[in-house]
mmCIF file of C-alpha atoms in Angstrom:
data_model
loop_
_atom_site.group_PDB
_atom_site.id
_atom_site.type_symbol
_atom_site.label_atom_id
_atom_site.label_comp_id
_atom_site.label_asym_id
_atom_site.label_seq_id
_atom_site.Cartn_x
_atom_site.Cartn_y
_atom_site.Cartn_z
ATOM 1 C CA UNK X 12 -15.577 -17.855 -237.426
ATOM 2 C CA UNK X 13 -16.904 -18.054 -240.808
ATOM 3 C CA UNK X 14 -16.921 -21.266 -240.876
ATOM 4 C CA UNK X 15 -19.635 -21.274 -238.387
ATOM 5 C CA UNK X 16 -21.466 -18.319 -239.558
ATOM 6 C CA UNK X 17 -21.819 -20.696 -242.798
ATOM 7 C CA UNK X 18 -22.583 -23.266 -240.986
ATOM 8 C CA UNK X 19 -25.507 -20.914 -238.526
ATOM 9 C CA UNK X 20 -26.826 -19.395 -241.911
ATOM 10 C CA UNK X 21 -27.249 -23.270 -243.744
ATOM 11 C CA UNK X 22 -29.421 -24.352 -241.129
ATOM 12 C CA UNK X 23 -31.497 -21.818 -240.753
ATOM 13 C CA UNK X 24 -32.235 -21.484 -244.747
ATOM 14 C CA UNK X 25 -32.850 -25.259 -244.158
ATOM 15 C CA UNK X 26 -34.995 -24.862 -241.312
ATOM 16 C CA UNK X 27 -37.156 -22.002 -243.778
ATOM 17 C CA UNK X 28 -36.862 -23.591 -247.040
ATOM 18 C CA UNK X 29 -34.351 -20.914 -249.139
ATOM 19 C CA UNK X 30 -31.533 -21.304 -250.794
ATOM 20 C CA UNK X 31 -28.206 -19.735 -250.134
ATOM 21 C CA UNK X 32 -25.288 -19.598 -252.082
ATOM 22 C CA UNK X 33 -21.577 -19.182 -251.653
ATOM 23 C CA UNK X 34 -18.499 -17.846 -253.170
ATOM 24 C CA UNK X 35 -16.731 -19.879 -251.043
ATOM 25 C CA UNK X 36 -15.154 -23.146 -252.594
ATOM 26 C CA UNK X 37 -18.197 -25.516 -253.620
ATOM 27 C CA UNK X 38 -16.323 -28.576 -251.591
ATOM 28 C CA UNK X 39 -16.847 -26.710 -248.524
ATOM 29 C CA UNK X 40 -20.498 -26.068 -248.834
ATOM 30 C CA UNK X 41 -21.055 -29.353 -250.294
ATOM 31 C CA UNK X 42 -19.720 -30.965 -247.176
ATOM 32 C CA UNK X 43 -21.785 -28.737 -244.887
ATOM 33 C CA UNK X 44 -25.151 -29.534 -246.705
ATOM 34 C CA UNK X 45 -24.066 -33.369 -246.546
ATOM 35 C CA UNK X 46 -23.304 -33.109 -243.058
ATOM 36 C CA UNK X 47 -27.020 -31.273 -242.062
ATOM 37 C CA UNK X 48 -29.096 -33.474 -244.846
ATOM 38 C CA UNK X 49 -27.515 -37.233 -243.764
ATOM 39 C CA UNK X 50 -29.717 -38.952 -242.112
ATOM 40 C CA UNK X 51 -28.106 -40.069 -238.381
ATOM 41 C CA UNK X 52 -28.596 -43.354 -236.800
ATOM 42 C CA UNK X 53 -31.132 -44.124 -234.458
ATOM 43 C CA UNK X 54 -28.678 -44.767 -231.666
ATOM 44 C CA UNK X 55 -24.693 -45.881 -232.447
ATOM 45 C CA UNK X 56 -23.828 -48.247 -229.935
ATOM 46 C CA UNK X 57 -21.279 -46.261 -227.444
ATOM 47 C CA UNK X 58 -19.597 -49.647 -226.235
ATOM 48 C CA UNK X 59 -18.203 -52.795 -226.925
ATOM 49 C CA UNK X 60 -20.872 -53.858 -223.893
ATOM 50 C CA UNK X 61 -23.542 -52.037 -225.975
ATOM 51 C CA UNK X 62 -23.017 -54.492 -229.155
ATOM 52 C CA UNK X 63 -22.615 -57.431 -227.274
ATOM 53 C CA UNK X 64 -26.151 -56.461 -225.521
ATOM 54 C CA UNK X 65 -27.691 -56.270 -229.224
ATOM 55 C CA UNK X 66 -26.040 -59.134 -229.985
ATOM 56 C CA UNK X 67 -27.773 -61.157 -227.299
ATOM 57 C CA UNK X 68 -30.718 -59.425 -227.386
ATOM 58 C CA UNK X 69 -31.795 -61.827 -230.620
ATOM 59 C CA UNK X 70 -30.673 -65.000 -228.789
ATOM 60 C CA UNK X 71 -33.053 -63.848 -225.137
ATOM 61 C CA UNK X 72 -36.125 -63.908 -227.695
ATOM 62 C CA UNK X 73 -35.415 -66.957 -229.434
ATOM 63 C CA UNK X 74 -34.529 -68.669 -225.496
ATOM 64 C CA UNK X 75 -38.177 -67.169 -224.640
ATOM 65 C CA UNK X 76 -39.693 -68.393 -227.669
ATOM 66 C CA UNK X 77 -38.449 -72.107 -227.288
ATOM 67 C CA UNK X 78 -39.476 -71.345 -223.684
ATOM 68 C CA UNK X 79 -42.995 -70.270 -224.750
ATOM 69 C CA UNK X 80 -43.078 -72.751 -226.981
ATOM 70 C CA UNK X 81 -42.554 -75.795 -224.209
ATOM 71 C CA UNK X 82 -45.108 -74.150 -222.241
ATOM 72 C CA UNK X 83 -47.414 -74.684 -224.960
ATOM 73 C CA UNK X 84 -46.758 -78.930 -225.257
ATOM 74 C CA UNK X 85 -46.563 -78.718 -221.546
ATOM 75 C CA UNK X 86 -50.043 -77.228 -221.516
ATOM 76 C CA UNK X 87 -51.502 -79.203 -223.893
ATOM 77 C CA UNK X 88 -50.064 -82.393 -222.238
ATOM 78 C CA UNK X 89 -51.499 -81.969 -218.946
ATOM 79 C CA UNK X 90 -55.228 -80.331 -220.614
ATOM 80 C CA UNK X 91 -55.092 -83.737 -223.180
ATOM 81 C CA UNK X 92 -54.323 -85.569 -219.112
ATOM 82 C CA UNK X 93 -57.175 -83.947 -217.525
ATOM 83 C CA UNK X 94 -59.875 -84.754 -220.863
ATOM 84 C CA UNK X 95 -58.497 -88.985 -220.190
ATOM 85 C CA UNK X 96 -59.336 -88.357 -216.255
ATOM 86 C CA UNK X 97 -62.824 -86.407 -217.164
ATOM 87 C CA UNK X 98 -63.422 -89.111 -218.958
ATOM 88 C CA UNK X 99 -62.684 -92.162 -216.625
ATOM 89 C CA UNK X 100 -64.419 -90.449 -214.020
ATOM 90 C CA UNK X 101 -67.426 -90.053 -215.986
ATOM 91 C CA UNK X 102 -67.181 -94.260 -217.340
ATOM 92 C CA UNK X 103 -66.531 -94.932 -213.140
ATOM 93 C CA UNK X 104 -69.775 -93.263 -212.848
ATOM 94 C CA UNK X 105 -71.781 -94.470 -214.920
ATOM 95 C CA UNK X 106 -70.659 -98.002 -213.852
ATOM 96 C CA UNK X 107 -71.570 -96.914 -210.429
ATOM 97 C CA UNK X 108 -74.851 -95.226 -211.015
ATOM 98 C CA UNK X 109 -75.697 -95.707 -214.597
ATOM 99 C CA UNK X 110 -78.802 -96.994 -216.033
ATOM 100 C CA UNK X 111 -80.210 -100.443 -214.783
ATOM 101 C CA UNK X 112 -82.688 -102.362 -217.162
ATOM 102 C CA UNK X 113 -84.586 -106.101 -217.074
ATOM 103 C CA UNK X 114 -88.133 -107.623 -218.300
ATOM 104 C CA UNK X 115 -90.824 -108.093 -217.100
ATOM 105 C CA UNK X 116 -93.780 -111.048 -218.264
ATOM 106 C CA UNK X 117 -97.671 -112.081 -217.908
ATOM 107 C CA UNK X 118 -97.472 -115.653 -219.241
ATOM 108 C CA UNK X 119 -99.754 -118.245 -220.602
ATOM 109 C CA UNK X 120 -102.551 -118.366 -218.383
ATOM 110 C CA UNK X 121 -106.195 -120.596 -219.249
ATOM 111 C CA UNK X 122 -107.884 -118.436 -217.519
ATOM 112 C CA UNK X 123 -109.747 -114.897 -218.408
ATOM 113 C CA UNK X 124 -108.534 -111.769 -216.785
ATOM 114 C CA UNK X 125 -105.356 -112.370 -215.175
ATOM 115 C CA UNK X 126 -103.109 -110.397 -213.423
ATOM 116 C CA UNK X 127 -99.869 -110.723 -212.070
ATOM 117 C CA UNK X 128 -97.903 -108.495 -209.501
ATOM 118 C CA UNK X 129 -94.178 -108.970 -208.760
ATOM 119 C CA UNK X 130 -91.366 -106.998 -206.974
ATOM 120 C CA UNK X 131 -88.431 -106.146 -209.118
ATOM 121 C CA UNK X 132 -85.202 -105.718 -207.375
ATOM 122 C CA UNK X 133 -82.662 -103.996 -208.547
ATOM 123 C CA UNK X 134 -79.462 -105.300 -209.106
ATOM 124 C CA UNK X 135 -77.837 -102.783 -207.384
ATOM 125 C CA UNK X 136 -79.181 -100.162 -205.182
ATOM 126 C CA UNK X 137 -79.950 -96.429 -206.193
ATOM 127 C CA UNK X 138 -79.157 -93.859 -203.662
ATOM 128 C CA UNK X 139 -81.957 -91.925 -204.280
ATOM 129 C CA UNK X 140 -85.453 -93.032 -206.161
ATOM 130 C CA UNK X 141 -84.621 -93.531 -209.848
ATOM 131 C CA UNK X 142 -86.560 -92.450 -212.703
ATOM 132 C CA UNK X 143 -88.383 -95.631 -214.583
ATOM 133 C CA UNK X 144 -89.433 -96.173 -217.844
ATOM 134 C CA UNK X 145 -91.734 -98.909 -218.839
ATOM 135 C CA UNK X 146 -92.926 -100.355 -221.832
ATOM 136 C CA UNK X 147 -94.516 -103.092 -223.685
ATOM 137 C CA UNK X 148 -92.051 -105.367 -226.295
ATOM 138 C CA UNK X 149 -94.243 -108.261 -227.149
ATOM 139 C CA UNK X 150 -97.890 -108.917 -226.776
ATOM 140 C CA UNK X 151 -99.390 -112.589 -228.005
ATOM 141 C CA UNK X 152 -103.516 -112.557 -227.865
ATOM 142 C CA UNK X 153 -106.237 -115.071 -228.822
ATOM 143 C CA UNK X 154 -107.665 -113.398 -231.840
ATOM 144 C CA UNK X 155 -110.952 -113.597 -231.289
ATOM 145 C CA UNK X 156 -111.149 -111.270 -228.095
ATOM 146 C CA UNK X 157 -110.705 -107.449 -227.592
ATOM 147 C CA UNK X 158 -107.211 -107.061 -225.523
ATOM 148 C CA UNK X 159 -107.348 -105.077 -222.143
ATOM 149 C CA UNK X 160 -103.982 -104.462 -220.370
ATOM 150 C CA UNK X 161 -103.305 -102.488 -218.208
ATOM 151 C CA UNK X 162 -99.134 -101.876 -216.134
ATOM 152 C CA UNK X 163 -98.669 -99.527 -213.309
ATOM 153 C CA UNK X 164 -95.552 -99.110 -211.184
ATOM 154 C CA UNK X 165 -95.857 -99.181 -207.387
ATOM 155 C CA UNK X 166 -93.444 -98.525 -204.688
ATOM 156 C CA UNK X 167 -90.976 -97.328 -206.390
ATOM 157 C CA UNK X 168 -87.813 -97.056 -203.857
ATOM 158 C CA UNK X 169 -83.933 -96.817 -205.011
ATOM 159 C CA UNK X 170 -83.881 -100.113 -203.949
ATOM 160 C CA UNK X 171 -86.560 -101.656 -206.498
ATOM 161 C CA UNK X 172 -90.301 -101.664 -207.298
ATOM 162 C CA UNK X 173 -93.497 -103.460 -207.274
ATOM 163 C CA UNK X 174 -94.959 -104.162 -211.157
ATOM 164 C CA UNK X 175 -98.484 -104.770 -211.936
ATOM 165 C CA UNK X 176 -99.805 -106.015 -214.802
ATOM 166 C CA UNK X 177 -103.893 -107.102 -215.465
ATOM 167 C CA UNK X 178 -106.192 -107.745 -218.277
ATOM 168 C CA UNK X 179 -109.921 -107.435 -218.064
ATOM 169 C CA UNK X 180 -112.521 -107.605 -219.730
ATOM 170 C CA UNK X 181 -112.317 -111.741 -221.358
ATOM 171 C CA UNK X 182 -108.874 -110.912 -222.801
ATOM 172 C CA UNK X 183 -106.719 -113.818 -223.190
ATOM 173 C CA UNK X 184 -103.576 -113.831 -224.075
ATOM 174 C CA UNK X 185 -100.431 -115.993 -224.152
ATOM 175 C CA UNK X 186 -97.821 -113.731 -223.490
ATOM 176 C CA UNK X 187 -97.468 -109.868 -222.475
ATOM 177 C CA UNK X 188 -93.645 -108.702 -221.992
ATOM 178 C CA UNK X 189 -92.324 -105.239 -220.761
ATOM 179 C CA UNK X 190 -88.944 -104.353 -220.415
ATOM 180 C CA UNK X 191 -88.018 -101.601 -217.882
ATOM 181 C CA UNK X 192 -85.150 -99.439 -217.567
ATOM 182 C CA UNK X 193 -84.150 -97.373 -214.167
ATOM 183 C CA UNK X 194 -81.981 -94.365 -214.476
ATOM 184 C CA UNK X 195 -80.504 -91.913 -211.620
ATOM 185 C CA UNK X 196 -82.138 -88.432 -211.142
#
């Protein structure tokens, strides 16, 4: 019974901050103070089950890690698959309905104000009316003469268009060249 009034009294001058002291045998009151002030374990495993489950525990996380892990290459695998098919879709494409380009020429001609008017087929059809960009690459000209050209587009279908070109105005020249190039909306 003393024992435990020691005991009740130590832990309440612990709980308030005093002091007590004994005349009791110093071991005794040692071991009580060592028994209230050691720290206790979070929680002692209560089984042989319980430390085989902490055991294991380390060797789940490093299974779900590796698992995580091949996830990862698997992802990047099929992501680095689906950029390669992106990509020959978009080359099929353009192959299919990429840009078409070709020339287009006035030649020599003796005589003053010329003009020439041609269809241009395409080589293959669009399958809607393409956008068109025209422009001159080489012009030749007697030197002597003020040059009047002049190149409009008509009839412009997916299928091809009509080309126009005309000088006025006494030009002569030798040789007028445009190339053209037909892209899909």
């Amino acid at each position: 019974m003393k024992f435990v009034f020691i005991f009740i009294t130590v832990c309440i001058l612990s709980a308030v901050g005093g002091s007590v002291e004994f005349e009791s045998s110093p071991s005794l009151v040692d071991d009580i103070k060592n028994k209230i002030e050691a720290p206790k374990p979070d929680v002692a495993p209560s089984s042989v089950n319980d430390m085989e489950n902490e055991v294991e525990a380390p060797k789940s996380e490093e299974t779900k890690l590796q698992s995580k892990d091949h996830m990862e290459t698997e992802f990047q695998a099929l992501k680095s698959e689906v950029s390669d098919l992106e990509t020959e879709v978009r080359h099929r494409h353009y192959r299919r309905h990429g840009c078409i380009s070709g020339t287009a020429q006035l030649g020599y001609s003796s005589r003053r104000n010329k003009h020439r008017i041609m269809y241009i087929p395409f080589r293959r059809p669009f399958r809607r009316k393409p956008a068109l960009v025209v422009g001159m690459t080489s012009l030749d000209t007697y030197r002597g003469k003020n040059v009047r050209i002049k190149a409009t587009v008509h009839h412009l279908s997916g299928h091809g268009f009509m080309f126009k070109i005309v000088s006025w105005g006494g030009s002569i020249t030798y040789e007028v060249v445009y190339t053209w190039m037909a892209c899909p909306k």
